[in-house]
């Protein structure tokens, strides 16, 4: 069987493994969902930067990882919430919080992929993809 059954989990695993190895960047196969998630991580300050690399196929995302002055990664924990076998949804009134608002929740909504704070502002709910702190 070729192909990845859960691209979001693969994305998070590659990011987690690169941080544990203290890499400066990680290359991840690109998709619209992964680009949107990466943009949220950049906006919220969890990564330094990212670039799109054209490889003649689907493309790659090169994420430049961020560490603090003690060489600890900016992303402490990443948790996949909704999985292919068990989808998790939240409406606008019951969006989860991470560490009392210190972390972020990434959602796939009818208005696109966004953080929990943006979803609250727009008053939309959706599929809870991941929790990041």
mmCIF file of N, CA and C in Angstrom:
data_model
loop_
_atom_site.group_PDB
_atom_site.id
_atom_site.type_symbol
_atom_site.label_atom_id
_atom_site.label_comp_id
_atom_site.label_asym_id
_atom_site.label_seq_id
_atom_site.Cartn_x
_atom_site.Cartn_y
_atom_site.Cartn_z
ATOM 1 N N UNK A 1 0.844 -1.182 0.000
ATOM 2 C CA UNK A 1 0.000 0.000 0.000
ATOM 3 C C UNK A 1 0.881 1.234 0.000
ATOM 4 N N UNK A 2 0.762 2.036 -1.025
ATOM 5 C CA UNK A 2 1.496 3.292 -1.049
ATOM 6 C C UNK A 2 0.517 4.422 -0.756
ATOM 7 N N UNK A 3 1.010 5.422 -0.126
ATOM 8 C CA UNK A 3 0.148 6.532 0.254
ATOM 9 C C UNK A 3 0.016 6.604 1.753
ATOM 10 N N UNK A 4 -0.317 7.764 2.203
ATOM 11 C CA UNK A 4 -0.423 8.012 3.630
ATOM 12 C C UNK A 4 -1.897 8.064 3.995
ATOM 13 N N UNK A 5 -2.282 7.292 4.995
ATOM 14 C CA UNK A 5 -3.693 7.247 5.362
ATOM 15 C C UNK A 5 -4.118 8.481 6.159
ATOM 16 N N UNK A 6 -3.181 9.099 6.881
ATOM 17 C CA UNK A 6 -3.506 10.290 7.660
ATOM 18 C C UNK A 6 -2.409 11.340 7.465
ATOM 19 N N UNK A 7 -2.563 12.215 6.472
ATOM 20 C CA UNK A 7 -1.519 13.197 6.176
ATOM 21 C C UNK A 7 -1.249 14.178 7.313
ATOM 22 N N UNK A 8 -2.268 14.505 8.115
ATOM 23 C CA UNK A 8 -2.059 15.450 9.217
ATOM 24 C C UNK A 8 -1.179 14.816 10.294
ATOM 25 N N UNK A 9 -1.408 13.563 10.612
ATOM 26 C CA UNK A 9 -0.557 12.872 11.586
ATOM 27 C C UNK A 9 0.868 12.754 11.067
ATOM 28 N N UNK A 10 1.020 12.480 9.773
ATOM 29 C CA UNK A 10 2.345 12.399 9.176
ATOM 30 C C UNK A 10 3.051 13.753 9.267
ATOM 31 N N UNK A 11 2.340 14.823 8.985
ATOM 32 C CA UNK A 11 2.867 16.193 9.085
ATOM 33 C C UNK A 11 3.369 16.465 10.497
ATOM 34 N N UNK A 12 2.544 16.125 11.484
ATOM 35 C CA UNK A 12 2.909 16.384 12.874
ATOM 36 C C UNK A 12 4.074 15.508 13.321
ATOM 37 N N UNK A 13 4.120 14.261 12.866
ATOM 38 C CA UNK A 13 5.209 13.357 13.234
ATOM 39 C C UNK A 13 6.538 13.850 12.659
ATOM 40 N N UNK A 14 6.530 14.299 11.415
ATOM 41 C CA UNK A 14 7.760 14.815 10.802
ATOM 42 C C UNK A 14 8.248 16.057 11.546
ATOM 43 N N UNK A 15 7.322 16.927 11.899
ATOM 44 C CA UNK A 15 7.669 18.144 12.635
ATOM 45 C C UNK A 15 8.228 17.799 14.015
ATOM 46 N N UNK A 16 7.576 16.895 14.712
ATOM 47 C CA UNK A 16 8.018 16.468 16.051
ATOM 48 C C UNK A 16 9.396 15.809 15.992
ATOM 49 N N UNK A 17 9.604 14.920 15.021
ATOM 50 C CA UNK A 17 10.889 14.224 14.895
ATOM 51 C C UNK A 17 12.028 15.188 14.578
ATOM 52 N N UNK A 18 11.771 16.157 13.715
ATOM 53 C CA UNK A 18 12.797 17.139 13.367
ATOM 54 C C UNK A 18 13.162 17.991 14.581
ATOM 55 N N UNK A 19 12.182 18.343 15.396
ATOM 56 C CA UNK A 19 12.469 19.130 16.593
ATOM 57 C C UNK A 19 13.266 18.322 17.607
ATOM 58 N N UNK A 20 12.942 17.048 17.766
ATOM 59 C CA UNK A 20 13.695 16.207 18.698
ATOM 60 C C UNK A 20 15.140 16.038 18.247
ATOM 61 N N UNK A 21 15.371 16.008 16.933
ATOM 62 C CA UNK A 21 16.718 15.899 16.392
ATOM 63 C C UNK A 21 17.405 17.260 16.310
ATOM 64 N N UNK A 22 16.722 18.329 16.729
ATOM 65 C CA UNK A 22 17.220 19.704 16.726
ATOM 66 C C UNK A 22 17.665 20.156 15.336
ATOM 67 N N UNK A 23 16.882 19.785 14.333
ATOM 68 C CA UNK A 23 17.136 20.209 12.960
ATOM 69 C C UNK A 23 16.764 21.678 12.804
ATOM 70 N N UNK A 24 17.365 22.341 11.817
ATOM 71 C CA UNK A 24 17.010 23.736 11.557
ATOM 72 C C UNK A 24 15.777 23.832 10.666
ATOM 73 N N UNK A 25 15.541 22.814 9.847
ATOM 74 C CA UNK A 25 14.355 22.799 8.989
ATOM 75 C C UNK A 25 13.913 21.375 8.748
ATOM 76 N N UNK A 26 12.684 21.240 8.239
ATOM 77 C CA UNK A 26 12.140 19.933 7.875
ATOM 78 C C UNK A 26 11.361 20.098 6.572
ATOM 79 N N UNK A 27 11.509 19.116 5.678
ATOM 80 C CA UNK A 27 10.767 19.106 4.412
ATOM 81 C C UNK A 27 9.582 18.162 4.534
ATOM 82 N N UNK A 28 8.406 18.652 4.138
ATOM 83 C CA UNK A 28 7.172 17.895 4.254
ATOM 84 C C UNK A 28 6.446 17.963 2.910
ATOM 85 N N UNK A 29 5.919 16.840 2.409
ATOM 86 C CA UNK A 29 5.128 16.894 1.173
ATOM 87 C C UNK A 29 3.959 17.877 1.327
ATOM 88 N N UNK A 30 3.759 18.701 0.333
ATOM 89 C CA UNK A 30 2.797 19.804 0.430
ATOM 90 C C UNK A 30 1.377 19.382 0.058
ATOM 91 N N UNK A 31 0.424 20.098 0.636
ATOM 92 C CA UNK A 31 -0.984 20.026 0.261
ATOM 93 C C UNK A 31 -1.616 21.337 0.729
ATOM 94 N N UNK A 32 -2.825 21.610 0.279
ATOM 95 C CA UNK A 32 -3.498 22.838 0.697
ATOM 96 C C UNK A 32 -3.709 22.871 2.207
ATOM 97 N N UNK A 33 -4.108 21.734 2.778
ATOM 98 C CA UNK A 33 -4.342 21.652 4.218
ATOM 99 C C UNK A 33 -3.057 21.894 4.997
ATOM 100 N N UNK A 34 -1.962 21.274 4.570
ATOM 101 C CA UNK A 34 -0.684 21.447 5.265
ATOM 102 C C UNK A 34 -0.165 22.873 5.134
ATOM 103 N N UNK A 35 -0.374 23.487 3.958
ATOM 104 C CA UNK A 35 0.029 24.893 3.793
ATOM 105 C C UNK A 35 -0.756 25.793 4.748
ATOM 106 N N UNK A 36 -2.049 25.534 4.880
ATOM 107 C CA UNK A 36 -2.878 26.346 5.778
ATOM 108 C C UNK A 36 -2.457 26.149 7.234
ATOM 109 N N UNK A 37 -2.171 24.911 7.623
ATOM 110 C CA UNK A 37 -1.721 24.646 8.992
ATOM 111 C C UNK A 37 -0.372 25.316 9.255
ATOM 112 N N UNK A 38 0.522 25.259 8.268
ATOM 113 C CA UNK A 38 1.837 25.879 8.404
ATOM 114 C C UNK A 38 1.712 27.387 8.520
ATOM 115 N N UNK A 39 0.808 27.991 7.762
ATOM 116 C CA UNK A 39 0.591 29.434 7.842
ATOM 117 C C UNK A 39 0.127 29.830 9.244
ATOM 118 N N UNK A 40 -0.739 29.016 9.846
ATOM 119 C CA UNK A 40 -1.197 29.290 11.217
ATOM 120 C C UNK A 40 -0.034 29.188 12.195
ATOM 121 N N UNK A 41 0.808 28.151 12.042
ATOM 122 C CA UNK A 41 1.969 28.004 12.922
ATOM 123 C C UNK A 41 2.909 29.199 12.801
ATOM 124 N N UNK A 42 3.066 29.724 11.588
ATOM 125 C CA UNK A 42 3.918 30.895 11.373
ATOM 126 C C UNK A 42 3.309 32.134 12.029
ATOM 127 N N UNK A 43 2.016 32.360 11.796
ATOM 128 C CA UNK A 43 1.346 33.533 12.359
ATOM 129 C C UNK A 43 1.362 33.530 13.887
ATOM 130 N N UNK A 44 1.259 32.350 14.489
ATOM 131 C CA UNK A 44 1.218 32.248 15.948
ATOM 132 C C UNK A 44 2.608 32.143 16.567
ATOM 133 N N UNK A 45 3.668 32.146 15.753
ATOM 134 C CA UNK A 45 5.035 32.187 16.264
ATOM 135 C C UNK A 45 5.621 30.845 16.656
ATOM 136 N N UNK A 46 5.078 29.745 16.131
ATOM 137 C CA UNK A 46 5.612 28.428 16.468
ATOM 138 C C UNK A 46 6.738 27.972 15.533
ATOM 139 N N UNK A 47 6.856 28.598 14.355
ATOM 140 C CA UNK A 47 7.970 28.321 13.446
ATOM 141 C C UNK A 47 8.531 29.657 12.978
ATOM 142 N N UNK A 48 9.788 29.647 12.496
ATOM 143 C CA UNK A 48 10.421 30.880 12.017
ATOM 144 C C UNK A 48 9.853 31.319 10.675
ATOM 145 N N UNK A 49 9.815 30.362 9.735
ATOM 146 C CA UNK A 49 9.392 30.688 8.380
ATOM 147 C C UNK A 49 9.133 29.391 7.625
ATOM 148 N N UNK A 50 8.591 29.496 6.430
ATOM 149 C CA UNK A 50 8.451 28.348 5.559
ATOM 150 C C UNK A 50 8.516 28.807 4.112
ATOM 151 N N UNK A 51 8.924 27.888 3.244
ATOM 152 C CA UNK A 51 8.951 28.163 1.807
ATOM 153 C C UNK A 51 8.342 26.980 1.066
ATOM 154 N N UNK A 52 7.751 27.283 -0.076
ATOM 155 C CA UNK A 52 7.222 26.250 -0.962
ATOM 156 C C UNK A 52 8.317 25.886 -1.952
ATOM 157 N N UNK A 53 8.593 24.600 -2.095
ATOM 158 C CA UNK A 53 9.615 24.125 -3.021
ATOM 159 C C UNK A 53 8.914 23.312 -4.106
ATOM 160 N N UNK A 54 9.149 23.692 -5.363
ATOM 161 C CA UNK A 54 8.557 22.975 -6.484
ATOM 162 C C UNK A 54 9.485 21.839 -6.872
ATOM 163 N N UNK A 55 9.013 20.606 -6.741
ATOM 164 C CA UNK A 55 9.823 19.439 -7.089
ATOM 165 C C UNK A 55 9.293 18.732 -8.335
ATOM 166 N N UNK A 56 8.395 19.378 -9.046
ATOM 167 C CA UNK A 56 7.836 18.781 -10.248
ATOM 168 C C UNK A 56 6.671 17.857 -9.975
ATOM 169 N N UNK A 57 6.369 17.602 -8.721
ATOM 170 C CA UNK A 57 5.255 16.737 -8.344
ATOM 171 C C UNK A 57 4.266 17.571 -7.544
ATOM 172 N N UNK A 58 3.995 17.152 -6.308
ATOM 173 C CA UNK A 58 3.056 17.896 -5.472
ATOM 174 C C UNK A 58 3.720 19.050 -4.747
ATOM 175 N N UNK A 59 5.036 19.084 -4.713
ATOM 176 C CA UNK A 59 5.771 20.138 -4.042
ATOM 177 C C UNK A 59 6.104 19.771 -2.614
ATOM 178 N N UNK A 60 6.979 20.565 -2.022
ATOM 179 C CA UNK A 60 7.398 20.365 -0.638
ATOM 180 C C UNK A 60 7.230 21.659 0.134
ATOM 181 N N UNK A 61 6.995 21.520 1.406
ATOM 182 C CA UNK A 61 7.028 22.648 2.330
ATOM 183 C C UNK A 61 8.297 22.511 3.145
ATOM 184 N N UNK A 62 9.119 23.533 3.165
ATOM 185 C CA UNK A 62 10.296 23.533 4.031
ATOM 186 C C UNK A 62 9.997 24.465 5.204
ATOM 187 N N UNK A 63 9.846 23.871 6.380
ATOM 188 C CA UNK A 63 9.545 24.620 7.596
ATOM 189 C C UNK A 63 10.827 24.858 8.360
ATOM 190 N N UNK A 64 11.122 26.126 8.669
ATOM 191 C CA UNK A 64 12.285 26.474 9.478
ATOM 192 C C UNK A 64 11.838 26.517 10.931
ATOM 193 N N UNK A 65 12.423 25.648 11.732
ATOM 194 C CA UNK A 65 11.970 25.444 13.099
ATOM 195 C C UNK A 65 12.495 26.522 14.038
ATOM 196 N N UNK A 66 11.752 26.743 15.094
ATOM 197 C CA UNK A 66 12.066 27.797 16.049
ATOM 198 C C UNK A 66 12.388 27.177 17.406
ATOM 199 N N UNK A 67 13.447 27.657 18.021
ATOM 200 C CA UNK A 67 13.878 27.192 19.338
ATOM 201 C C UNK A 67 14.099 28.405 20.239
ATOM 202 N N UNK A 68 13.993 28.203 21.561
ATOM 203 C CA UNK A 68 14.255 29.300 22.490
ATOM 204 C C UNK A 68 15.744 29.360 22.824
ATOM 205 N N UNK A 69 16.118 30.239 23.740
ATOM 206 C CA UNK A 69 17.535 30.425 24.077
ATOM 207 C C UNK A 69 18.148 29.198 24.770
ATOM 208 N N UNK A 70 17.314 28.285 25.253
ATOM 209 C CA UNK A 70 17.789 27.056 25.892
ATOM 210 C C UNK A 70 17.702 25.855 24.944
ATOM 211 N N UNK A 71 17.554 26.124 23.646
ATOM 212 C CA UNK A 71 17.427 25.101 22.607
ATOM 213 C C UNK A 71 16.222 24.192 22.795
ATOM 214 N N UNK A 72 15.182 24.708 23.411
ATOM 215 C CA UNK A 72 13.917 23.987 23.538
ATOM 216 C C UNK A 72 13.033 24.404 22.364
ATOM 217 N N UNK A 73 12.343 23.460 21.738
ATOM 218 C CA UNK A 73 11.492 23.823 20.597
ATOM 219 C C UNK A 73 10.322 24.711 21.012
ATOM 220 N N UNK A 74 9.909 25.586 20.097
ATOM 221 C CA UNK A 74 8.778 26.479 20.363
ATOM 222 C C UNK A 74 7.490 25.678 20.532
ATOM 223 N N UNK A 75 7.366 24.564 19.818
ATOM 224 C CA UNK A 75 6.201 23.697 19.957
ATOM 225 C C UNK A 75 6.527 22.656 21.013
ATOM 226 N N UNK A 76 5.885 22.774 22.171
ATOM 227 C CA UNK A 76 6.146 21.829 23.265
ATOM 228 C C UNK A 76 5.404 20.515 23.047
ATOM 229 N N UNK A 77 4.112 20.607 22.743
ATOM 230 C CA UNK A 77 3.316 19.411 22.516
ATOM 231 C C UNK A 77 2.412 19.615 21.301
ATOM 232 N N UNK A 78 2.202 18.532 20.572
ATOM 233 C CA UNK A 78 1.263 18.513 19.458
ATOM 234 C C UNK A 78 0.404 17.274 19.636
ATOM 235 N N UNK A 79 -0.892 17.469 19.564
ATOM 236 C CA UNK A 79 -1.813 16.350 19.741
ATOM 237 C C UNK A 79 -2.802 16.327 18.598
ATOM 238 N N UNK A 80 -2.885 15.208 17.915
ATOM 239 C CA UNK A 80 -3.866 15.018 16.845
ATOM 240 C C UNK A 80 -5.196 14.687 17.508
ATOM 241 N N UNK A 81 -6.235 15.446 17.233
ATOM 242 C CA UNK A 81 -7.526 15.240 17.882
ATOM 243 C C UNK A 81 -8.434 14.400 17.000
ATOM 244 N N UNK A 82 -8.796 14.907 15.841
ATOM 245 C CA UNK A 82 -9.677 14.200 14.917
ATOM 246 C C UNK A 82 -8.846 13.253 14.072
ATOM 247 N N UNK A 83 -9.246 12.002 14.023
ATOM 248 C CA UNK A 83 -8.510 10.987 13.273
ATOM 249 C C UNK A 83 -9.420 10.414 12.186
ATOM 250 N N UNK A 84 -8.853 9.727 11.203
ATOM 251 C CA UNK A 84 -9.697 9.150 10.152
ATOM 252 C C UNK A 84 -10.755 8.188 10.696
ATOM 253 N N UNK A 85 -10.453 7.453 11.741
ATOM 254 C CA UNK A 85 -11.414 6.505 12.301
ATOM 255 C C UNK A 85 -12.383 7.124 13.278
ATOM 256 N N UNK A 86 -12.067 8.311 13.772
ATOM 257 C CA UNK A 86 -12.933 8.979 14.749
ATOM 258 C C UNK A 86 -12.810 10.493 14.570
ATOM 259 N N UNK A 87 -13.734 11.047 13.864
ATOM 260 C CA UNK A 87 -13.726 12.488 13.615
ATOM 261 C C UNK A 87 -14.286 13.219 14.828
ATOM 262 N N UNK A 88 -13.648 14.338 15.170
ATOM 263 C CA UNK A 88 -14.093 15.158 16.298
ATOM 264 C C UNK A 88 -14.499 16.534 15.771
ATOM 265 N N UNK A 89 -15.691 16.940 16.127
ATOM 266 C CA UNK A 89 -16.215 18.233 15.692
ATOM 267 C C UNK A 89 -16.590 19.065 16.914
ATOM 268 N N UNK A 90 -16.532 20.369 16.756
ATOM 269 C CA UNK A 90 -16.953 21.276 17.820
ATOM 270 C C UNK A 90 -17.709 22.429 17.183
ATOM 271 N N UNK A 91 -18.816 22.820 17.814
ATOM 272 C CA UNK A 91 -19.535 23.979 17.289
ATOM 273 C C UNK A 91 -18.920 25.248 17.872
ATOM 274 N N UNK A 92 -19.384 26.377 17.411
ATOM 275 C CA UNK A 92 -18.790 27.660 17.789
ATOM 276 C C UNK A 92 -18.852 27.912 19.290
ATOM 277 N N UNK A 93 -19.860 27.377 19.967
ATOM 278 C CA UNK A 93 -20.019 27.627 21.404
ATOM 279 C C UNK A 93 -19.174 26.702 22.271
ATOM 280 N N UNK A 94 -18.697 25.601 21.720
ATOM 281 C CA UNK A 94 -17.953 24.637 22.540
ATOM 282 C C UNK A 94 -16.569 24.334 21.981
ATOM 283 N N UNK A 95 -15.898 25.353 21.437
ATOM 284 C CA UNK A 95 -14.546 25.152 20.926
ATOM 285 C C UNK A 95 -13.589 24.898 22.091
ATOM 286 N N UNK A 96 -12.711 23.902 21.971
ATOM 287 C CA UNK A 96 -11.791 23.607 23.070
ATOM 288 C C UNK A 96 -10.710 24.674 23.211
ATOM 289 N N UNK A 97 -10.142 24.752 24.402
ATOM 290 C CA UNK A 97 -9.012 25.640 24.673
ATOM 291 C C UNK A 97 -7.819 24.797 25.074
ATOM 292 N N UNK A 98 -6.628 25.290 24.807
ATOM 293 C CA UNK A 98 -5.400 24.604 25.191
ATOM 294 C C UNK A 98 -4.688 25.463 26.220
ATOM 295 N N UNK A 99 -4.454 24.906 27.392
ATOM 296 C CA UNK A 99 -3.734 25.599 28.468
ATOM 297 C C UNK A 99 -4.326 26.984 28.745
ATOM 298 N N UNK A 100 -5.645 27.035 28.888
ATOM 299 C CA UNK A 100 -6.361 28.287 29.161
ATOM 300 C C UNK A 100 -6.048 29.391 28.155
ATOM 301 N N UNK A 101 -5.937 29.020 26.899
ATOM 302 C CA UNK A 101 -5.728 30.002 25.841
ATOM 303 C C UNK A 101 -4.275 30.242 25.481
ATOM 304 N N UNK A 102 -3.320 29.592 26.151
ATOM 305 C CA UNK A 102 -1.907 29.787 25.820
ATOM 306 C C UNK A 102 -1.508 29.024 24.560
ATOM 307 N N UNK A 103 -2.162 27.911 24.282
ATOM 308 C CA UNK A 103 -1.909 27.144 23.073
ATOM 309 C C UNK A 103 -2.964 27.446 22.032
ATOM 310 N N UNK A 104 -2.903 26.713 20.936
ATOM 311 C CA UNK A 104 -3.894 26.908 19.875
ATOM 312 C C UNK A 104 -4.526 25.578 19.489
ATOM 313 N N UNK A 105 -5.721 25.679 18.959
ATOM 314 C CA UNK A 105 -6.414 24.549 18.363
ATOM 315 C C UNK A 105 -6.573 24.887 16.884
ATOM 316 N N UNK A 106 -6.208 23.957 16.019
ATOM 317 C CA UNK A 106 -6.356 24.168 14.580
ATOM 318 C C UNK A 106 -7.617 23.450 14.132
ATOM 319 N N UNK A 107 -8.497 24.201 13.457
ATOM 320 C CA UNK A 107 -9.795 23.689 13.014
ATOM 321 C C UNK A 107 -9.923 23.783 11.499
ATOM 322 N N UNK A 108 -10.653 22.848 10.937
ATOM 323 C CA UNK A 108 -11.044 22.918 9.545
ATOM 324 C C UNK A 108 -12.523 23.310 9.538
ATOM 325 N N UNK A 109 -12.807 24.510 9.082
ATOM 326 C CA UNK A 109 -14.172 25.035 9.130
ATOM 327 C C UNK A 109 -14.703 25.247 7.713
ATOM 328 N N UNK A 110 -15.932 25.686 7.627
ATOM 329 C CA UNK A 110 -16.524 26.008 6.333
ATOM 330 C C UNK A 110 -15.870 27.239 5.711
ATOM 331 N N UNK A 111 -15.162 28.018 6.515
ATOM 332 C CA UNK A 111 -14.447 29.204 6.026
ATOM 333 C C UNK A 111 -12.964 28.937 5.831
ATOM 334 N N UNK A 112 -12.548 27.682 5.912
ATOM 335 C CA UNK A 112 -11.147 27.323 5.729
ATOM 336 C C UNK A 112 -10.518 26.879 7.042
ATOM 337 N N UNK A 113 -9.233 26.616 6.985
ATOM 338 C CA UNK A 113 -8.485 26.176 8.160
ATOM 339 C C UNK A 113 -8.110 27.405 8.967
ATOM 340 N N UNK A 114 -8.386 27.360 10.276
ATOM 341 C CA UNK A 114 -8.098 28.510 11.134
ATOM 342 C C UNK A 114 -7.858 28.076 12.572
ATOM 343 N N UNK A 115 -7.362 29.000 13.370
ATOM 344 C CA UNK A 115 -7.138 28.724 14.790
ATOM 345 C C UNK A 115 -8.452 28.896 15.549
ATOM 346 N N UNK A 116 -8.452 28.416 16.782
ATOM 347 C CA UNK A 116 -9.662 28.505 17.602
ATOM 348 C C UNK A 116 -10.060 29.954 17.877
ATOM 349 N N UNK A 117 -9.083 30.827 18.016
ATOM 350 C CA UNK A 117 -9.392 32.243 18.285
ATOM 351 C C UNK A 117 -10.099 32.889 17.099
ATOM 352 N N UNK A 118 -9.641 32.576 15.883
ATOM 353 C CA UNK A 118 -10.298 33.107 14.690
ATOM 354 C C UNK A 118 -11.700 32.531 14.540
ATOM 355 N N UNK A 119 -11.847 31.230 14.833
ATOM 356 C CA UNK A 119 -13.159 30.587 14.724
ATOM 357 C C UNK A 119 -14.150 31.216 15.696
ATOM 358 N N UNK A 120 -13.699 31.538 16.900
ATOM 359 C CA UNK A 120 -14.573 32.212 17.875
ATOM 360 C C UNK A 120 -14.983 33.593 17.353
ATOM 361 N N UNK A 121 -14.025 34.300 16.759
ATOM 362 C CA UNK A 121 -14.318 35.634 16.238
ATOM 363 C C UNK A 121 -15.345 35.583 15.115
ATOM 364 N N UNK A 122 -15.245 34.578 14.241
ATOM 365 C CA UNK A 122 -16.188 34.430 13.137
ATOM 366 C C UNK A 122 -17.460 33.694 13.543
ATOM 367 N N UNK A 123 -17.449 33.065 14.723
ATOM 368 C CA UNK A 123 -18.630 32.338 15.187
ATOM 369 C C UNK A 123 -18.894 31.060 14.421
ATOM 370 N N UNK A 124 -17.808 30.348 14.049
ATOM 371 C CA UNK A 124 -17.949 29.097 13.322
ATOM 372 C C UNK A 124 -17.291 27.957 14.086
ATOM 373 N N UNK A 125 -17.760 26.756 13.839
ATOM 374 C CA UNK A 125 -17.157 25.552 14.387
ATOM 375 C C UNK A 125 -16.651 24.702 13.242
ATOM 376 N N UNK A 126 -16.172 23.514 13.579
ATOM 377 C CA UNK A 126 -15.693 22.633 12.533
ATOM 378 C C UNK A 126 -14.975 21.436 13.091
ATOM 379 N N UNK A 127 -14.211 20.768 12.247
ATOM 380 C CA UNK A 127 -13.451 19.597 12.666
ATOM 381 C C UNK A 127 -12.186 20.045 13.414
ATOM 382 N N UNK A 128 -11.984 19.501 14.589
ATOM 383 C CA UNK A 128 -10.819 19.836 15.421
ATOM 384 C C UNK A 128 -9.662 18.959 14.955
ATOM 385 N N UNK A 129 -8.693 19.569 14.252
ATOM 386 C CA UNK A 129 -7.594 18.802 13.687
ATOM 387 C C UNK A 129 -6.493 18.531 14.716
ATOM 388 N N UNK A 130 -6.050 19.563 15.439
ATOM 389 C CA UNK A 130 -4.913 19.388 16.337
ATOM 390 C C UNK A 130 -4.917 20.435 17.437
ATOM 391 N N UNK A 131 -4.249 20.074 18.544
ATOM 392 C CA UNK A 131 -3.985 21.002 19.642
ATOM 393 C C UNK A 131 -2.486 21.183 19.734
ATOM 394 N N UNK A 132 -2.055 22.436 19.830
ATOM 395 C CA UNK A 132 -0.614 22.737 19.852
ATOM 396 C C UNK A 132 -0.336 23.694 21.005
ATOM 397 N N UNK A 133 0.749 23.370 21.723
ATOM 398 C CA UNK A 133 1.188 24.226 22.833
ATOM 399 C C UNK A 133 2.692 24.271 22.855
#
